[in-house]
mmCIF file of C-alpha atoms in Angstrom:
data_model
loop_
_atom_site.group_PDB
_atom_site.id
_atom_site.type_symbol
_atom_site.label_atom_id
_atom_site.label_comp_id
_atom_site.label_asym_id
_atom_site.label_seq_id
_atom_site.Cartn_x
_atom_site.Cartn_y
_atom_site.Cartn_z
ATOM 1 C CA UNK O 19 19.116 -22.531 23.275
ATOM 2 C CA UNK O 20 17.061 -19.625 24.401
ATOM 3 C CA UNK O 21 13.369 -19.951 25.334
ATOM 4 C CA UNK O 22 10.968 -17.557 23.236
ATOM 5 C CA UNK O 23 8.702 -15.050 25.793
ATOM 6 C CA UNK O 24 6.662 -13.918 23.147
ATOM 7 C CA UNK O 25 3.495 -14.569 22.321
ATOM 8 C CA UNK O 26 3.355 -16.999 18.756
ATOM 9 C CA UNK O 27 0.958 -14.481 16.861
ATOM 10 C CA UNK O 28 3.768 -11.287 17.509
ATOM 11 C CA UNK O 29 6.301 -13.660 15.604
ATOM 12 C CA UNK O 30 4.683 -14.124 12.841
ATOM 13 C CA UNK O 31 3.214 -10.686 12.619
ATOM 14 C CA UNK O 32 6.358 -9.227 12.746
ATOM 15 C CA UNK O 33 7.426 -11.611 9.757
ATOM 16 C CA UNK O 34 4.628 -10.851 8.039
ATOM 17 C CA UNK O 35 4.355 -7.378 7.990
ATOM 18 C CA UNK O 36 8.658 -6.906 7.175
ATOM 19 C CA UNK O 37 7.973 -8.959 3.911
ATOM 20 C CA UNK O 38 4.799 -6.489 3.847
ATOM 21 C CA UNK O 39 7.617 -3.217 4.258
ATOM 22 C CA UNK O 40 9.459 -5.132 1.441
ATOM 23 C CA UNK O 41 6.779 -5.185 -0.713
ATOM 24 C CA UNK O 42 5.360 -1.539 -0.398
ATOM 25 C CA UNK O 43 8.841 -0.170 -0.594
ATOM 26 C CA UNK O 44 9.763 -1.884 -3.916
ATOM 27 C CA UNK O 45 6.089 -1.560 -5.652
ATOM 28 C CA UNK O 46 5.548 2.222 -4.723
ATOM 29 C CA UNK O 47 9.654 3.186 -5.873
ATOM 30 C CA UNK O 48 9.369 1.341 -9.188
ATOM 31 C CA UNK O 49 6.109 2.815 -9.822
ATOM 32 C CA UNK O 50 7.090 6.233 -8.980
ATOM 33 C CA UNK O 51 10.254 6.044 -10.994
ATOM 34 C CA UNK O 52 8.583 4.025 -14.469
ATOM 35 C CA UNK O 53 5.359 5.634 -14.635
ATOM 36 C CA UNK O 54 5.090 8.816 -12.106
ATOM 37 C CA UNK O 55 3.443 10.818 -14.869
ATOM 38 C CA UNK O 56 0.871 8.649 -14.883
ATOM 39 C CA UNK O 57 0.555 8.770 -11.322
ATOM 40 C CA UNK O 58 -0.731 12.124 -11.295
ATOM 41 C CA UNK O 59 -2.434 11.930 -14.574
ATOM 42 C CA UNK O 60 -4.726 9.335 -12.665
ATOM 43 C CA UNK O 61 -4.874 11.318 -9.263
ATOM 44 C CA UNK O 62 -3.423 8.030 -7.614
ATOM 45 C CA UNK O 63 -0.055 10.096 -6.520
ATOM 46 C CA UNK O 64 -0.981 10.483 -2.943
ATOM 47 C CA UNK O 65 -1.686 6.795 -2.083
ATOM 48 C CA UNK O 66 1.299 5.756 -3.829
ATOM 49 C CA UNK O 67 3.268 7.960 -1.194
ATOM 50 C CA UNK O 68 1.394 6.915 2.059
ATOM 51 C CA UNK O 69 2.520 3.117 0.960
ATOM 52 C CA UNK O 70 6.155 4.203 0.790
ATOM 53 C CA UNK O 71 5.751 6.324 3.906
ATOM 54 C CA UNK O 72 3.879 3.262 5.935
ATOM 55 C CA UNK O 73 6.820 1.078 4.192
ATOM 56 C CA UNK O 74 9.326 3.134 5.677
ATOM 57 C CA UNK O 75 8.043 3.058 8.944
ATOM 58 C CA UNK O 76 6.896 -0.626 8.939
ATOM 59 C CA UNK O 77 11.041 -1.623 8.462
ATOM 60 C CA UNK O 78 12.720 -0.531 10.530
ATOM 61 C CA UNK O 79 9.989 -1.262 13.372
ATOM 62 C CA UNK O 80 9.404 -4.835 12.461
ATOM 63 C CA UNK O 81 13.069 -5.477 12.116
ATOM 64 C CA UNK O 82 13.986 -4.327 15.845
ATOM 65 C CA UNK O 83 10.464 -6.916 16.596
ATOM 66 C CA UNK O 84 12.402 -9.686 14.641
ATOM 67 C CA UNK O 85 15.968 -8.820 15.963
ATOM 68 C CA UNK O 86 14.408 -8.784 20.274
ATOM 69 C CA UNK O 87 12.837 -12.872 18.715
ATOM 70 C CA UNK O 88 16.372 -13.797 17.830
ATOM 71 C CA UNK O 89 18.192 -12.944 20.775
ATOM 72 C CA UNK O 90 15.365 -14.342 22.837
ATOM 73 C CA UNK O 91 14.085 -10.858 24.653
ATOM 74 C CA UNK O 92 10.932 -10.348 25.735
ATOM 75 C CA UNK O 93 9.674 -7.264 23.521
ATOM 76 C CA UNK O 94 8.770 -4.356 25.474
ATOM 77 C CA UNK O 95 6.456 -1.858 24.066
ATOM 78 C CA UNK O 96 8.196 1.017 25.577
ATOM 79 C CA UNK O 97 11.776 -0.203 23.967
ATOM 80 C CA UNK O 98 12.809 2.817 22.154
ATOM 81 C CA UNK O 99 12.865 1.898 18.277
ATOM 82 C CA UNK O 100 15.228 5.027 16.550
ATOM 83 C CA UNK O 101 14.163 7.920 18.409
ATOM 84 C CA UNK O 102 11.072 7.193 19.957
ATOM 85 C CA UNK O 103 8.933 4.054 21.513
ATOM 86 C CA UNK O 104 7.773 0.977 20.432
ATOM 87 C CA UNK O 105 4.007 1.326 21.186
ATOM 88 C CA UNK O 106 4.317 4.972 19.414
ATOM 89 C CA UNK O 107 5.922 3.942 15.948
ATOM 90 C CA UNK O 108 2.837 0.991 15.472
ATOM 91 C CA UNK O 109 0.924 3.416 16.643
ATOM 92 C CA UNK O 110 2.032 6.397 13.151
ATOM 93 C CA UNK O 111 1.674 2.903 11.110
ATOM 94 C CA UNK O 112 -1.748 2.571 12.074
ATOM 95 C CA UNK O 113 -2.605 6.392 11.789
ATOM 96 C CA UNK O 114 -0.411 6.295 8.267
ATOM 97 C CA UNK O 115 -2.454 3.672 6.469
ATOM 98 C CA UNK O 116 -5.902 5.082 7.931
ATOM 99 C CA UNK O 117 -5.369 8.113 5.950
ATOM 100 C CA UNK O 118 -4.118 5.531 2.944
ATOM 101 C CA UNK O 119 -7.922 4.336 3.404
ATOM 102 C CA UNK O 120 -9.113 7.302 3.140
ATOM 103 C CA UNK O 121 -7.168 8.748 0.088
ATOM 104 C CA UNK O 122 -8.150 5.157 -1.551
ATOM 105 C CA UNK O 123 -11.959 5.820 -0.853
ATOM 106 C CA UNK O 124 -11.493 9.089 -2.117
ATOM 107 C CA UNK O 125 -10.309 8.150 -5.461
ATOM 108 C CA UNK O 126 -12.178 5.656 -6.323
ATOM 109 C CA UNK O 127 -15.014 7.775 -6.011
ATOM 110 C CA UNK O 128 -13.311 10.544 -8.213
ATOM 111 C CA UNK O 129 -10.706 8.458 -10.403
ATOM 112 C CA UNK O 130 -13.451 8.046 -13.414
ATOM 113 C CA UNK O 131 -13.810 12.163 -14.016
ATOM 114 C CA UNK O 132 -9.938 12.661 -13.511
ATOM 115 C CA UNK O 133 -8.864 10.289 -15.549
ATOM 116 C CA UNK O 134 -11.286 11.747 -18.464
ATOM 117 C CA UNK O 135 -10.226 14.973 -18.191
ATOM 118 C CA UNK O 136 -6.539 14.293 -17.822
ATOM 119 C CA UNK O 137 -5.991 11.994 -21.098
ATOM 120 C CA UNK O 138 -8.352 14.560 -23.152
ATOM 121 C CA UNK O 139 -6.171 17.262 -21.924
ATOM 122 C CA UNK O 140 -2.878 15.099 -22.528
ATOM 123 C CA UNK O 141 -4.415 14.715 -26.087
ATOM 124 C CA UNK O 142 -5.580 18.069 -26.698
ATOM 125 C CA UNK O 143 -1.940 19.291 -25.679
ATOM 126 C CA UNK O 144 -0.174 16.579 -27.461
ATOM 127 C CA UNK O 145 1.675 18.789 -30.191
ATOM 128 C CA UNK O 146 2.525 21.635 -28.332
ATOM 129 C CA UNK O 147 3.482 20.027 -24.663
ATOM 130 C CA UNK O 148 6.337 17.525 -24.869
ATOM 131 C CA UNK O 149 5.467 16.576 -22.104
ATOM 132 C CA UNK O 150 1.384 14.903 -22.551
ATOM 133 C CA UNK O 151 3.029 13.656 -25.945
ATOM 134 C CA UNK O 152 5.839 11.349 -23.630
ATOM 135 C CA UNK O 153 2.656 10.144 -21.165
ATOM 136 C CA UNK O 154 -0.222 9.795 -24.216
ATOM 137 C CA UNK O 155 2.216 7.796 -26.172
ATOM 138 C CA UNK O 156 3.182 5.442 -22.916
ATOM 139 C CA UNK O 157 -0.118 5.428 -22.643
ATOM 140 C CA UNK O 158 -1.108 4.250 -26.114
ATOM 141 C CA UNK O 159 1.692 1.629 -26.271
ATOM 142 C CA UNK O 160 1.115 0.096 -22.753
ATOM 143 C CA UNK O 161 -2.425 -0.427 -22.925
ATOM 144 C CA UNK O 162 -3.132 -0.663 -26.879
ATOM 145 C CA UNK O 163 -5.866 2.034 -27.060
ATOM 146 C CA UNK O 164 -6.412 4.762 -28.930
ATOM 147 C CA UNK O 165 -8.172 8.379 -28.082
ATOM 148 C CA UNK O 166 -10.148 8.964 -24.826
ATOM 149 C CA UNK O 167 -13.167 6.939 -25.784
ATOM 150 C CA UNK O 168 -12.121 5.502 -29.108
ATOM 151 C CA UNK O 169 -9.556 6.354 -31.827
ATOM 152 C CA UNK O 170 -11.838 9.107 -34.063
ATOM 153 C CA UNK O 171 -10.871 11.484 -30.571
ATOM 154 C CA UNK O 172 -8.066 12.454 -32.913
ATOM 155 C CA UNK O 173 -9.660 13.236 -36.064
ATOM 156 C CA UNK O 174 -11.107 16.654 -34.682
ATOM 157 C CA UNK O 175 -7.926 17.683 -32.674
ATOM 158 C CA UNK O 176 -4.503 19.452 -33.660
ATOM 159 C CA UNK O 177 -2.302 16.844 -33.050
ATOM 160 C CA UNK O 178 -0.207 16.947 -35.815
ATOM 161 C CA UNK O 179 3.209 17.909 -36.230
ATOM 162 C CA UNK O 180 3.270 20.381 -39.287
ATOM 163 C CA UNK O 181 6.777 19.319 -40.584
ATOM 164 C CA UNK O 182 6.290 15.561 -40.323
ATOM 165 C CA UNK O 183 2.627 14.720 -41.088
ATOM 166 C CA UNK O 184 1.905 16.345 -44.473
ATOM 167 C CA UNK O 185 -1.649 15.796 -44.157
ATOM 168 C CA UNK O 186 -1.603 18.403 -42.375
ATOM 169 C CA UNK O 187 -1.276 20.945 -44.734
ATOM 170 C CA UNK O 188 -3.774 19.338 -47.016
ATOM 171 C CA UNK O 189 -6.527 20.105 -44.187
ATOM 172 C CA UNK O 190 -5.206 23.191 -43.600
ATOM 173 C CA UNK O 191 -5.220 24.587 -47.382
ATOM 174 C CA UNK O 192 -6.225 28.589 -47.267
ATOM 175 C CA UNK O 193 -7.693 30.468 -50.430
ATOM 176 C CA UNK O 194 -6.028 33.254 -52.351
ATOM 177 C CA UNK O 195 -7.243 35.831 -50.070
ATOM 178 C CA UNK O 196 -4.819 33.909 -47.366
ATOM 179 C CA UNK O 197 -8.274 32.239 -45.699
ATOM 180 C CA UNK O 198 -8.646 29.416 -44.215
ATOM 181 C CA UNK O 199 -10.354 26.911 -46.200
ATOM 182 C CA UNK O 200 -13.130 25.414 -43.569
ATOM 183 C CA UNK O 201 -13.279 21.306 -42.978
ATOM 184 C CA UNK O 202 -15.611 19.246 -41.115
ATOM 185 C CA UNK O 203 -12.596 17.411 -39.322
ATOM 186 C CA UNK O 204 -9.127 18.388 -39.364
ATOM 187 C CA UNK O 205 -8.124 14.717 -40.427
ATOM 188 C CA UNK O 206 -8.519 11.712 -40.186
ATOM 189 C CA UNK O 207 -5.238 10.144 -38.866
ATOM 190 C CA UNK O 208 -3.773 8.684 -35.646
ATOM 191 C CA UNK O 209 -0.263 8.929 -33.814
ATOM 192 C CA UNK O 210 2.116 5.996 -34.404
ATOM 193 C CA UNK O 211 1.561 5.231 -31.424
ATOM 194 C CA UNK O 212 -1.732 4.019 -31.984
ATOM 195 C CA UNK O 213 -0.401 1.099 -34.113
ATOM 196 C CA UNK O 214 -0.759 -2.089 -33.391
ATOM 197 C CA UNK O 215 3.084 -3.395 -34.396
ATOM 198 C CA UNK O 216 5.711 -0.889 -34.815
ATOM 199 C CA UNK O 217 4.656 0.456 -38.053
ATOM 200 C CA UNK O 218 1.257 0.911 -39.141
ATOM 201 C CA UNK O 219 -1.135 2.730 -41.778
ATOM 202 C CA UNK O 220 -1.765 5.375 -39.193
ATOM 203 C CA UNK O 221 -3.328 8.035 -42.307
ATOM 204 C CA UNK O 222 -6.388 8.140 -43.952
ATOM 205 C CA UNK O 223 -7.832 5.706 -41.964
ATOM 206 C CA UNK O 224 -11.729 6.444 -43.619
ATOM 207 C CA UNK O 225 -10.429 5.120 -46.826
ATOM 208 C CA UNK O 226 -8.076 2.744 -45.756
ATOM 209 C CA UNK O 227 -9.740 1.143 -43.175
ATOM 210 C CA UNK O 228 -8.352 0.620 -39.366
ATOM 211 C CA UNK O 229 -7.095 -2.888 -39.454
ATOM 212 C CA UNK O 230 -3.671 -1.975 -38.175
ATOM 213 C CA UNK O 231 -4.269 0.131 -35.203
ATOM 214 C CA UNK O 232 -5.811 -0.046 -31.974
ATOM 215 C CA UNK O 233 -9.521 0.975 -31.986
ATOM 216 C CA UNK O 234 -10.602 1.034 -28.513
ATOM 217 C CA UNK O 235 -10.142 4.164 -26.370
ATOM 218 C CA UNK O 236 -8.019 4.355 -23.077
ATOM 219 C CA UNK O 237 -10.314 5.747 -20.693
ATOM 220 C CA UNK O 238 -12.317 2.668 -19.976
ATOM 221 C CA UNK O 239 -8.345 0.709 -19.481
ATOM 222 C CA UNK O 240 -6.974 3.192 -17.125
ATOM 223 C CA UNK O 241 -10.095 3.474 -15.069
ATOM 224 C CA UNK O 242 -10.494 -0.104 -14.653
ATOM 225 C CA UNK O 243 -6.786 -0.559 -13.576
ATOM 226 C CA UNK O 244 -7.007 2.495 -11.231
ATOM 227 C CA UNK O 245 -9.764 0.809 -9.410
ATOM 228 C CA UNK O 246 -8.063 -2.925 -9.036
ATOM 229 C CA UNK O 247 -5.067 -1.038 -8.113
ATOM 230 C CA UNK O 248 -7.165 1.094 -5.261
ATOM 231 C CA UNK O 249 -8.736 -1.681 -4.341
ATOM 232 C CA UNK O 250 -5.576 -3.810 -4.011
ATOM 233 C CA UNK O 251 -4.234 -0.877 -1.901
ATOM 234 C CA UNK O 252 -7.458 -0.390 0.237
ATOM 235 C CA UNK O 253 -6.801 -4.336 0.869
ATOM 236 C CA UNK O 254 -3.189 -3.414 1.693
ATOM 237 C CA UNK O 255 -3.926 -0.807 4.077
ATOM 238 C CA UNK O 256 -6.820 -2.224 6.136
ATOM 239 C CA UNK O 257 -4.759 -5.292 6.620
ATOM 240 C CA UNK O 258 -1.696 -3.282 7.810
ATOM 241 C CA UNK O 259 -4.036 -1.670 10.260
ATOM 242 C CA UNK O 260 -5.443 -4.684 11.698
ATOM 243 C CA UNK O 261 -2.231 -6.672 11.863
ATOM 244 C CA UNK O 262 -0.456 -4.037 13.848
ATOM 245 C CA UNK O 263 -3.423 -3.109 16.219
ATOM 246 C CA UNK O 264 -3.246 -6.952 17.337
ATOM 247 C CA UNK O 265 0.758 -7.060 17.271
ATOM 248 C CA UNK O 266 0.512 -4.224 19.489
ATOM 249 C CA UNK O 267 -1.992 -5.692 21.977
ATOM 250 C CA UNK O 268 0.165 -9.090 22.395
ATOM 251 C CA UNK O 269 3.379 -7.197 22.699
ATOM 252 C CA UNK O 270 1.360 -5.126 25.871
ATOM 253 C CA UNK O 271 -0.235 -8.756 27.435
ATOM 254 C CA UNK O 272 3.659 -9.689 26.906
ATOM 255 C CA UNK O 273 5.008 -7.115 28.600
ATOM 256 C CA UNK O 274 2.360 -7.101 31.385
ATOM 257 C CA UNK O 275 3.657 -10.498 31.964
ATOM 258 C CA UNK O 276 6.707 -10.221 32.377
ATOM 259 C CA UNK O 277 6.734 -7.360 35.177
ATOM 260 C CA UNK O 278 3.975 -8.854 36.683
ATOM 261 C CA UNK O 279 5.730 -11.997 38.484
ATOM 262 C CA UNK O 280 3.500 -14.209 40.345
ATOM 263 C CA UNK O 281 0.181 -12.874 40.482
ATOM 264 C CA UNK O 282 -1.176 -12.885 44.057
ATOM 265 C CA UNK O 283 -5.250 -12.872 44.176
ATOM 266 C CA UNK O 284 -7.148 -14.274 46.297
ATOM 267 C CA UNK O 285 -5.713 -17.810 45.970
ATOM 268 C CA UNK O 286 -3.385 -18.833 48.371
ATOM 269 C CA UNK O 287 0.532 -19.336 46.438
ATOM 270 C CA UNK O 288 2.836 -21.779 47.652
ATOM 271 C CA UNK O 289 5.900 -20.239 49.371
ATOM 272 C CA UNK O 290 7.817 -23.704 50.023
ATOM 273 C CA UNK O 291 10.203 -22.557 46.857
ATOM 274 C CA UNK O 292 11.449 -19.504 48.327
ATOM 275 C CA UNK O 293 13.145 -21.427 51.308
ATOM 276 C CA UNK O 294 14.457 -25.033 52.171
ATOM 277 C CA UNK O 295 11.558 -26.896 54.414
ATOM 278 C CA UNK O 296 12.909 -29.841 56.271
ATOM 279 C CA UNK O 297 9.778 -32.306 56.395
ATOM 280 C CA UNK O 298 11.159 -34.156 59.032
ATOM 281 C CA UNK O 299 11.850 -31.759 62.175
ATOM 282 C CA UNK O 300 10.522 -32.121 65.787
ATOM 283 C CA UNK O 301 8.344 -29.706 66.609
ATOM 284 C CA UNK O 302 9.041 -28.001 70.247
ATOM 285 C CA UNK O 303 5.536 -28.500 71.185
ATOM 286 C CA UNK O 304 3.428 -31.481 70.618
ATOM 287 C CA UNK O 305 0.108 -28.943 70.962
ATOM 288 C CA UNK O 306 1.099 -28.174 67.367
ATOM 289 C CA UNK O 307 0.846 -30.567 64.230
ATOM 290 C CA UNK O 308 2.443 -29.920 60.671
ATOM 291 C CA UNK O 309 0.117 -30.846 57.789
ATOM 292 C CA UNK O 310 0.124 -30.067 53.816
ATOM 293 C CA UNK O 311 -3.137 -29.522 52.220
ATOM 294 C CA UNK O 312 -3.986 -28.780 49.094
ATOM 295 C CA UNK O 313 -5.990 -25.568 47.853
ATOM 296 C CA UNK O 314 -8.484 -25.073 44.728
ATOM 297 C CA UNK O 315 -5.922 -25.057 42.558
ATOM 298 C CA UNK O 316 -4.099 -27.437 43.013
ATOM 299 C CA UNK O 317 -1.547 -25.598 44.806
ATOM 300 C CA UNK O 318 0.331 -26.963 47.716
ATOM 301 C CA UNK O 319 0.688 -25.141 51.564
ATOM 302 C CA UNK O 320 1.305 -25.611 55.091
ATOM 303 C CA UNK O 321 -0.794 -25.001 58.012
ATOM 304 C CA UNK O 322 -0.545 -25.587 61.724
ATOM 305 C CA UNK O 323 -2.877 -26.903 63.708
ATOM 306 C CA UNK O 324 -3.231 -26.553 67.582
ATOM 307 C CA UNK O 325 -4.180 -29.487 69.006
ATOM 308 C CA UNK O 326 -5.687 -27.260 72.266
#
């Protein structure tokens, strides 16, 4: 049974921040693969990426930490982790998530006018981009809004699709010269995705009323989950940051330790361990007397004293 060397608070630092690795490696993956379009429909893509990159880092560092506990080594900060030091991977961590504070600060201060502009352009483009149809219909069905700001966004917009939605053409109706015939809105219909349940009266909602569909716009939802999710990332980052700065520290007083040896100030040390002493001899001259006395702190050594 080996004896740990290591300072408690670099155990479970290094514990703590490998189930933190864990975390930020799974969370930022399955975000980017379920819902990357949203990602940069929110201008959130960036800090998703710095917590995978400080995740990727953070493993395999914290697992070399974990693996010197088990087998009872004193953890150097110069031990070569991959291809480079110890002391210089935590220090890329720390310099990784900075910049994740940063890039949080950043867009929570800009989120609200991206997020605007994005969804109105995602509905704006929704018939003739495949593309903002796929995200504003996530969107829709996800958070059960409607619209940007509320679900009459859509009335003054060419959304439709001319084969399916026959509405359409009854908006669109031109005169016998071929001319257009003019209409305050273009209709006054949703996309299905706007429903409530999977199938809804999603069509002349002013005469029909708007029981069945989601009224509310998305705007307000996505900016309020963009800024618990910065916030929860800001939290994430700053906390990386300060764990590692202190893991870093201990692992140096630990190292310093360990090379250091007996420390030799101005107290006397005791040297009676480094050879055999035999209380007990004669000494060849009676002018000299052996004594022990003991020093400051508490530390045991021998003078001689001339009796002349």
């Amino acid at each position: 049974m080996y004896k740990n060397t290591n300072h408690p608070f670099v155990t479970w630092a290094a514990c703590l921040l490998w189930l933190i690795s864990m975390f930020a490696l799974t969370w930022s993956l399955l975000i980017f693969f379920c819902i990357g379009d949203m990602l940069l429909m929110t201008g959130t893509d960036l800090v998703n990426a710095f917590t995978l990159l400080s995740g990727l880092l953070m493993f395999p560092t914290n697992v070399f930490i974990l693996y010197s506990i088990a087998t009872g080594r004193t953890i150097d900060h110069k031990a070569k982790v991959l291809c480079c030091p110890l002391w210089l991977s935590i220090f890329w961590i720390i310099i990784i998530n900075i910049i994740g504070v940063i890039l949080c600060i950043r867009t929570m201060n800009s989120c609200h006018d991206i997020i605007l502009k994005n969804i109105y352009s995602g509905i704006k483009y929704y018939r003739t981009v495949p593309k903002y149809k796929h995200v504003v219909d996530n969107l829709q069905w996800s958070l059960k809004c409607c619209g940007l700001k509320s679900y009459k966004d859509w009335f003054d917009l060419e959304w439709h699709d001319k084969i399916r939605d026959y509405e359409w053409d009854s908006v669109n109706k031109r005169d016998v010269h071929g001319r257009k015939v003019s209409s305050k809105s273009e209709t006054d219909s949703v996309p299905f995705s706007c429903c409530k349940s999977g199938s809804c009266i999603s069509n002349y909602l002013k005469e029909l009323g708007t029981y069945s569909i989601n009224t509310a716009g998305c705007g307000d939802f996505m900016y309020r989950i963009v800024m618990i999710s910065m916030n929860a990332h800001l939290i994430l980052f700053l906390s990386i940051i300060i764990i590692e700065a202190l893991l870093l520290k201990f692992i140096c007083i630990n190292t310093n330790k360990a090379y250091s040896g007996v420390c030799c100030g101005n107290k006397r040390v005791s040297v009676r361990h480094l050879m055999p002493v035999n209380d007990d001899f004669d000494a060849s001259s009676g002018s000299y007397m052996y004594c022990q006395e003991e020093g400051d702190g508490g530390e045991t050594y021998t003078k001689f004293d001339n009796d002349n």
